[in-house]
């Protein structure tokens, strides 16, 4: 029985949480002509320390130090990264205004919190601004976040896909709705604490597109999350941390004596705060009991709360003995989750997949698409790849067929694939469902059981035995683990060339695509 809690698609207006803004010093609250902005400005009688901190010039290289006096809107979360970004821009001689985005508020979740989830963030954000007399403003984008991000995520999970909320948050909220909210304030640029680098053209070449490049810190690099921006958005951005490493950011936080210098980095999905993801899904989609079947045998192993709680490749939360077990397929129509202990075997990996909703940072697709690099998830690793663009008739969106240089087991529909040329991030698209037999093979018995209307006839789950590992399996697993290692970021970009054969790629395509692929592939070589 499906148990779905009521959900209001139109959130009530958010009341300003004045208690968040209380401090030993008196504050004066102003409202702009834009009702989404709440200005927090200190009275002029307050004594604020503005002592300059001398820092090495190379730390400012991504803060546009040669254009002093820029008017910059700085997104400030209360964390170390955005705080250091603010101080670097201030040290570079720019006029900064800090903005704290209030993007998630739902009264139904108040019982999950022992304290207000924004109180600590606001406390640190105000303290950082106080050090250098920078005004702090709060922007309420709750309704926009619900409409443009949260509703989309809920619908994607209902359909069995795995969306990426952080990419959507950047494109639609931080550098979308927020830019719209401050459009009348005439800022030259918007800045944040992202680990990425934007290269802008000189004043006499403004017609040239701005370029998004990898940050100095390859591990912390966040170009993957920024890969779906438009050129119009990119032209207005500054990322001061793009030229320094995370270790250097921590050192600068100490040098600046920031009040949050020892604060841990935030983890998890941007809009959930302290809410567990499973609680969010349960609240907005509900729960519906289903069965867990072994893909190879059809054995009934246990029950689950709904297929939307699981993604392909997941091993946590299955609560099955004798593992590790992995989610390998989902039957959305019948609410069945298929699992296997053989997820990382050679013959079940993919290097060909489709990507839709393509967006290129320059505004146009790359001229050279035969030798690119690709990220299929956030992290330092790349694959070498080739693309084949399928132009859809009747004005539909183009589809890209991606050929990776190595197999990848963790491709999930709904996630993003970001593309690179050297250090440049050139764009991204959404990974689509498999349209052929590329998925994990599920036996006919398991498929037949999944279609059963009355699954109570299955009785009790079987007793799972621990799977012994043979020497052959041990060696195979070692080989698979080796093949799973992604191409080293620097070597992949600078040196490694694509060695995957054309015939090998073609052999993995379904027959109804084979002729088209043979005809079009030579055109891009």
Phi, psi and omega in degrees: 000129181281126179244101182246126179284149181300144181222125178266119181286341177251111182283148175291155180299144184271125178281138178300130181272080186298332180297338179289336191260005180286140179204169178303331179268142178292147179237151174246128184260125178241150175245135176277179175291340176271115184294348180276351182256133171241119185266133176245103182238143181274142176300150184293343180282349181291142176265116183237135179287126178237024181299132182283145176249123180281126179231159181293138186302327184294339177292341183263004188296338177259012182249018179051056184293341182275358177239061185300149176089012176294147176266111190239130172268120186249121175285120185239120184261346188098354177272173184292316186300307181294330179292317177294321177301317178299314182293325177294318178295321178296318179292333178282358175093019181266156176270111188252144167232128182268144179230130174254124182269124175258101190244354183218118177211121179215116186300330181300337184264003183300328181291345180277346185256136174274343176208164181298126185292344181260351186298314180292319178301313181295322179300313180291320181298316179294319181296320178296316180294323180300327184298328184235019175056046177260130178293146179241132180233144180255129180246123179268113180235034183299310182295320179296322180292320179297314185290317190266341184235300188297314180299321178296316181298316180300315181294322179297317179294325176299329181271002177087009179261168184241092183285167178245098184294332183291322176296316180294323179299318180292312186286322188261337185244291185303317181244019176238275182298325179295315178300322177295321183294330182252014186300331182276358185265358170057050173279147176285319183215162171244135182234157177209178181266027178289147175271089179197167182230132176248127177253114180264150177287159180291167185299328181273003178227042184296342180288342180282144182288150171285154187238136175262123182239160175299147177281171178297323182271103184292331180286317182275350184313134184240021178298331177303317182284346182253003190288349183255015177288161174267165177297323178298321177291315184298323182296342183257008189252148170229134176238092185299337183272002183292342183253007181225161182269167178299321178299319179291327177298316179296321178295318178295323178300321177290318180296321177284350184056046180294143179296339180252022186300333181257008183286140180287154177291145177285150180230159173097184184287140192299323188267351187275338182060238182266007179278134176290143183300319181298326178291322178297313181297316180298323182291321189260340178247331181095191178230145176213115185296136177219180183251154174252123181241144174284129186298322186280331187243338186081006180298139177279111187259334183171193182236160178225173185265356182148137185299336184290350176278356188233150176231156182299132181092352182289140175236344180277145173087001179281331178055045177247135178283169174072021185278199011281141175256147179231144172287123184247333177205161176225137173259098186294319183297320184256005177056051180240137176249125178260135182232163179206155171262004184244036186297321185261051174259154190301320190277006182238026181254161185235141170229002175237129178204166181255151179228131176243186181050045183293138175219127181253131186298330179279349184098345181227150177294154181293147177289322180257113183240009183268342181222085179241176169242159186216139169248131176254005176194163178292136180150176184280350188273145177236157163248147163285147183206162170238153176240150167230117184274125175259110179279120184274135180286168178063031174076012179286167181289143177292151177241138176252130171265121186255130175247113178277157177283341179222162177287149174226131184269342191257022179293128183233129177300133181105336176282170182257148169246120181257142185244146186224149167237103187064234179275350185274131169272124187253350179152188182197174176204171183267129178293129182265165176298154176296134181253011181220213182261031184282346182288174179295130183289122178254131185293158183297325179298317180295320179294322179294318178296322180299329182277353180298132178285318182254093183276359175293340178291347179290341180076216181269153177299151179289161174276118186279130177264148177292131182277119178289145180258117179278162177304323180295317179295323180298314180294322179296317180297323178297318180294321179295318180299321178295318182289340180282342180296124180287160178298134178305135189303310184288314181295323181298318185284319188270328192233315193291131179254163183283125181246006181285131183284150179295319182293325179296320179295316182296325184295342182267356180277151176291158188297324184289348176257351191298312184295318180297321180295317180298324182287321188267335185301316182299337183292336184257003179270000000 
